[in-house]
XYZ file of C-alpha atoms in Angstrom:
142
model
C 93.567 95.449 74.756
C 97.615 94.807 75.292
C 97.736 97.662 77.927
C 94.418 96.487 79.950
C 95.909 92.990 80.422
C 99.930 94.109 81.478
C 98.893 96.856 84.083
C 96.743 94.384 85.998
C 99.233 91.881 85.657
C 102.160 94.159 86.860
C 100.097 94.869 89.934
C 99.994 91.453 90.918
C 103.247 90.657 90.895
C 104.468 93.984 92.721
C 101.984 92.763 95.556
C 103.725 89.165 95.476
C 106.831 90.370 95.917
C 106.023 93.407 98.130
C 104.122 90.692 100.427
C 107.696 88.225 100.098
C 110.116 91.351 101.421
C 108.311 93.661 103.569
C 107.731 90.504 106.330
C 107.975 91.858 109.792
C 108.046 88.607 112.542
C 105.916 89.595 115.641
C 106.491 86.502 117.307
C 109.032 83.408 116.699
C 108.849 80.453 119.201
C 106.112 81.863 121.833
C 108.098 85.358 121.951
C 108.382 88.917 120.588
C 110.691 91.813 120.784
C 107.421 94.096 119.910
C 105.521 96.655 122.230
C 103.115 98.664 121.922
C 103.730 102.242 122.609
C 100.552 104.195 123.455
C 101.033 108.102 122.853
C 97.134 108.850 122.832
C 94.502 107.818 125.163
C 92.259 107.680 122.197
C 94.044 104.137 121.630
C 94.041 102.578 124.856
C 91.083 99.976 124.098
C 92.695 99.310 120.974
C 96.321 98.498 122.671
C 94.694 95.704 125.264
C 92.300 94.822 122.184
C 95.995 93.696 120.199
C 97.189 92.429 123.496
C 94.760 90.056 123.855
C 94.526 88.805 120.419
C 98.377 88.486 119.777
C 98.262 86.791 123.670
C 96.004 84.452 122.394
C 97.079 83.484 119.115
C 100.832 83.032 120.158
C 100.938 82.942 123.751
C 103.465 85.966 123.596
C 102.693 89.100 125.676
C 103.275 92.532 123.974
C 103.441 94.856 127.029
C 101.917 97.947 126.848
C 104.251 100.761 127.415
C 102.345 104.993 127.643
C 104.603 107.595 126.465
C 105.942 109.056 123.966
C 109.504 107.414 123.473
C 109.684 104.966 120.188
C 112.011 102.248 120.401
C 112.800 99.352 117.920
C 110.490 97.250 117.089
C 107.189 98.078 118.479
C 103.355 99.363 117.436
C 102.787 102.912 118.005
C 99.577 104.183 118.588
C 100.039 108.045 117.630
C 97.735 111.191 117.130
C 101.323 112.791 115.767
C 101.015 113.484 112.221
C 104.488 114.302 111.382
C 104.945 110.736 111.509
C 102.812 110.161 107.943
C 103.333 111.899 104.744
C 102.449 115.238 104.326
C 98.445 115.625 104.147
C 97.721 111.969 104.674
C 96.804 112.545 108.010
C 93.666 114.828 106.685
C 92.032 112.465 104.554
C 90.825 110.384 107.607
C 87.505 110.335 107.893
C 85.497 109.819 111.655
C 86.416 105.766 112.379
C 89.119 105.712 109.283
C 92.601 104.912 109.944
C 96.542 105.136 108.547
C 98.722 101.866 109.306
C 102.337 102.642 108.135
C 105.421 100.340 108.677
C 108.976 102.134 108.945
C 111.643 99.885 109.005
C 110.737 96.997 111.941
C 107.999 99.868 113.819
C 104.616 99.692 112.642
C 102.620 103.398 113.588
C 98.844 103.683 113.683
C 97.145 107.039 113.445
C 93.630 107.705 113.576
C 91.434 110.557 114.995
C 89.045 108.192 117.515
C 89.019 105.246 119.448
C 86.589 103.712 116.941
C 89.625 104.441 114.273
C 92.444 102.701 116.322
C 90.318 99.748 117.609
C 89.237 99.413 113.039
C 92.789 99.093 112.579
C 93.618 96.794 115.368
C 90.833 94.506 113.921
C 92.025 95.070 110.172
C 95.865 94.731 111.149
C 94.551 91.024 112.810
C 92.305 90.300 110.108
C 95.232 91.231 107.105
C 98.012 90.369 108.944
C 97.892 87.567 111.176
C 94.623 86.251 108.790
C 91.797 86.189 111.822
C 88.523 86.248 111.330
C 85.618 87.643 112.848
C 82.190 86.553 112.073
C 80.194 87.466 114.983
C 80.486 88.138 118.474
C 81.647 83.941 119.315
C 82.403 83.149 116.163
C 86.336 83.958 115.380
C 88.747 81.742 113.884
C 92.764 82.348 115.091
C 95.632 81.175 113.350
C 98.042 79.114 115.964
């Protein structure tokens, strides 16, 4: 009975302080350092879809910058592999999706547009705590 209550315990307090030291700051004072680097067309939707929303929730504009070349601080919207773990890659399923962080970059990687624009709307939803409950009915942080 011990061991059921300590291993649920010990996960909550990994996610506490995983959640306290792995902050990333998209926007401070109305403006960001962050881009979004587009190296599919698969995710093109998806980048103006996070445009908008960050645009609108902060009134800071992440341009949208096609190519291949990853700079600090910016999303990237990949179909390159060798940027997850070995093997992750193939576990995605049709509109499934991989959101990694690496150091201040945060890489998507999915195998559809339906699979970027999912983790555009979970990224919003998880990280900057939107919510969408139908097609006019959204609530943004500010």
């Amino acid at each position: 009975m011990r061991k059921f209550i300590i291993i649920p315990l010990l996960f909550v307090f990994s996610m506490v302080y995983a959640q306290k030291t792995d902050s990333l700051v998209l926007v401070k004072n109305g403006k960001t350092q962050y881009s979004i680097v587009v190296q599919t067309n698969k995710a093109d939707s998806a980048a103006k879809l996070l445009q908008t929303f960050v645009d609108t929730i902060s009134g800071a504009s992440l341009p949208i910058i096609q190519g291949s070349s990853i700079k600090k601080e910016c999303f990237v919207m990949t179909s390159d592999e060798s940027l997850f773990p070995t093997g992750q890659c193939d576990t995605i399923r049709e509109d499934g999706f991989i959101i990694r962080t690496l150091n201040s970059n945060i890489f998507i990687f999915a195998i559809n547009p339906a699979g970027y624009n999912n983790a555009v709307y979970y990224f919003l939803e998880h990280g900057l705590s939107c919510r969408f409950y139908a097609i006019n009915a959204m609530v943004m942080p500010k």
